[in-house]
mmCIF file of C-alpha atoms in Angstrom:
data_model
loop_
_atom_site.group_PDB
_atom_site.id
_atom_site.type_symbol
_atom_site.label_atom_id
_atom_site.label_comp_id
_atom_site.label_asym_id
_atom_site.label_seq_id
_atom_site.Cartn_x
_atom_site.Cartn_y
_atom_site.Cartn_z
ATOM 1 C CA MET Q 1 -0.298 -16.485 -14.878
ATOM 2 C CA SER Q 2 -0.395 -12.961 -13.484
ATOM 3 C CA ARG Q 3 -2.390 -12.103 -10.412
ATOM 4 C CA ARG Q 4 -4.101 -8.797 -9.893
ATOM 5 C CA ALA Q 5 -3.582 -7.099 -6.579
ATOM 6 C CA PHE Q 6 -6.623 -7.077 -4.304
ATOM 7 C CA THR Q 7 -8.242 -3.644 -3.970
ATOM 8 C CA PRO Q 8 -10.509 -3.240 -0.941
ATOM 9 C CA PRO Q 9 -14.059 -2.102 -1.798
ATOM 10 C CA HIS Q 10 -13.600 1.296 -0.136
ATOM 11 C CA LYS Q 11 -10.636 2.050 -2.425
ATOM 12 C CA ARG Q 12 -12.339 1.084 -5.709
ATOM 13 C CA LYS Q 13 -13.496 3.852 -8.013
ATOM 14 C CA GLN Q 14 -17.167 3.692 -8.875
ATOM 15 C CA ALA Q 15 -18.170 5.191 -12.192
ATOM 16 C CA PRO Q 16 -20.982 7.728 -11.785
ATOM 17 C CA THR Q 17 -24.318 6.769 -13.285
ATOM 18 C CA ARG Q 18 -25.895 8.757 -16.128
ATOM 19 C CA ARG Q 19 -28.343 10.351 -13.703
ATOM 20 C CA GLU Q 20 -25.463 11.414 -11.451
ATOM 21 C CA ARG Q 21 -23.597 12.990 -14.386
ATOM 22 C CA GLU Q 22 -26.663 15.066 -15.348
ATOM 23 C CA ARG Q 23 -27.096 16.700 -11.926
ATOM 24 C CA ALA Q 24 -25.245 19.821 -10.825
ATOM 25 C CA THR Q 25 -21.896 18.998 -9.264
ATOM 26 C CA LEU Q 26 -19.419 20.772 -7.036
ATOM 27 C CA THR Q 27 -16.196 20.053 -5.208
ATOM 28 C CA GLY Q 28 -15.432 20.755 -1.599
ATOM 29 C CA MET Q 29 -14.190 19.564 1.767
ATOM 30 C CA LEU Q 30 -16.250 16.933 3.588
ATOM 31 C CA THR Q 31 -16.911 17.094 7.312
ATOM 32 C CA VAL Q 32 -18.592 14.044 8.870
ATOM 33 C CA THR Q 33 -20.364 14.343 12.227
ATOM 34 C CA HIS Q 34 -20.291 11.747 15.001
ATOM 35 C CA SER Q 35 -23.903 10.888 14.034
ATOM 36 C CA GLY Q 36 -22.747 9.754 10.598
ATOM 37 C CA TYR Q 37 -24.029 12.479 8.291
ATOM 38 C CA GLY Q 38 -21.840 15.005 6.547
ATOM 39 C CA PHE Q 39 -21.567 18.506 5.173
ATOM 40 C CA VAL Q 40 -19.522 19.667 2.198
ATOM 41 C CA LYS Q 41 -18.122 23.195 2.244
ATOM 42 C CA PRO Q 42 -17.914 24.166 -1.449
ATOM 43 C CA ASP Q 43 -14.578 25.296 -2.897
ATOM 44 C CA ASP Q 44 -16.432 28.045 -4.798
ATOM 45 C CA GLY Q 45 -18.232 29.867 -1.991
ATOM 46 C CA GLU Q 46 -19.494 32.605 -4.314
ATOM 47 C CA LYS Q 47 -21.267 30.207 -6.674
ATOM 48 C CA PHE Q 48 -22.478 27.884 -3.870
ATOM 49 C CA PRO Q 49 -22.798 29.935 -0.659
ATOM 50 C CA LEU Q 50 -24.429 27.153 1.415
ATOM 51 C CA ASP Q 51 -22.875 23.944 2.671
ATOM 52 C CA ALA Q 52 -24.460 20.805 1.201
ATOM 53 C CA PHE Q 53 -25.969 18.235 3.570
ATOM 54 C CA ILE Q 54 -24.893 14.644 2.875
ATOM 55 C CA PRO Q 55 -27.075 11.897 4.409
ATOM 56 C CA PRO Q 56 -25.166 8.836 5.674
ATOM 57 C CA GLN Q 57 -26.379 6.622 2.812
ATOM 58 C CA ASN Q 58 -24.964 9.152 0.293
ATOM 59 C CA LEU Q 59 -21.430 9.260 1.717
ATOM 60 C CA ARG Q 60 -20.363 6.108 -0.141
ATOM 61 C CA GLN Q 61 -16.812 5.486 1.097
ATOM 62 C CA ALA Q 62 -15.852 9.121 1.787
ATOM 63 C CA LEU Q 63 -14.348 10.003 5.163
ATOM 64 C CA ASP Q 64 -14.039 13.152 7.233
ATOM 65 C CA GLY Q 65 -11.524 15.555 5.699
ATOM 66 C CA ASP Q 66 -11.718 14.160 2.159
ATOM 67 C CA HIS Q 67 -11.878 16.547 -0.802
ATOM 68 C CA VAL Q 68 -14.882 15.260 -2.757
ATOM 69 C CA LEU Q 69 -16.959 15.710 -5.898
ATOM 70 C CA ILE Q 70 -20.686 15.690 -5.119
ATOM 71 C CA ALA Q 71 -23.941 15.879 -7.043
ATOM 72 C CA ILE Q 72 -26.402 18.327 -5.500
ATOM 73 C CA SER Q 73 -30.144 18.798 -5.576
ATOM 74 C CA PRO Q 74 -32.338 21.382 -3.829
ATOM 75 C CA GLY Q 75 -33.331 20.630 -0.259
ATOM 76 C CA GLU Q 76 -36.932 20.123 0.775
ATOM 77 C CA ASN Q 77 -39.052 22.658 2.688
ATOM 78 C CA GLY Q 78 -36.626 25.533 2.135
ATOM 79 C CA LYS Q 79 -33.621 23.691 3.564
ATOM 80 C CA GLY Q 80 -30.191 23.893 1.977
ATOM 81 C CA PRO Q 81 -28.922 21.649 -0.823
ATOM 82 C CA VAL Q 82 -28.644 17.882 -0.371
ATOM 83 C CA GLY Q 83 -25.745 16.044 -1.953
ATOM 84 C CA GLU Q 84 -24.358 12.646 -2.801
ATOM 85 C CA VAL Q 85 -20.658 11.851 -2.981
ATOM 86 C CA LEU Q 86 -19.666 10.814 -6.496
ATOM 87 C CA GLU Q 87 -15.910 10.575 -6.021
ATOM 88 C CA VAL Q 88 -13.169 11.166 -3.469
ATOM 89 C CA LEU Q 89 -10.718 13.501 -5.228
ATOM 90 C CA THR Q 90 -8.102 13.671 -2.460
ATOM 91 C CA PRO Q 91 -8.146 11.600 0.718
ATOM 92 C CA GLY Q 92 -8.046 13.690 3.856
ATOM 93 C CA ARG Q 93 -6.149 11.188 5.950
ATOM 94 C CA LYS Q 94 -3.411 8.712 5.183
ATOM 95 C CA THR Q 95 -4.204 5.170 6.315
#
């Protein structure tokens, strides 16, 4: 009988939902503040000139310094775009 290695929840890949796949996406570097929310600086600054705000509940398991794929939607009341982390592409720190 073979045993599968245990993968901690924060290391498991979560498949994006259909709704997530239909939204605009971008890649960039995540910066997380001490208050728990984050900002993603897009890799393509010409196409996406503004950083995307990531509320704490939308960070999933991403950490400061990670290179991430996010889904974005327009911000409310003229604010910049709001995003949700879909996937960590490259971890920023080695644990």
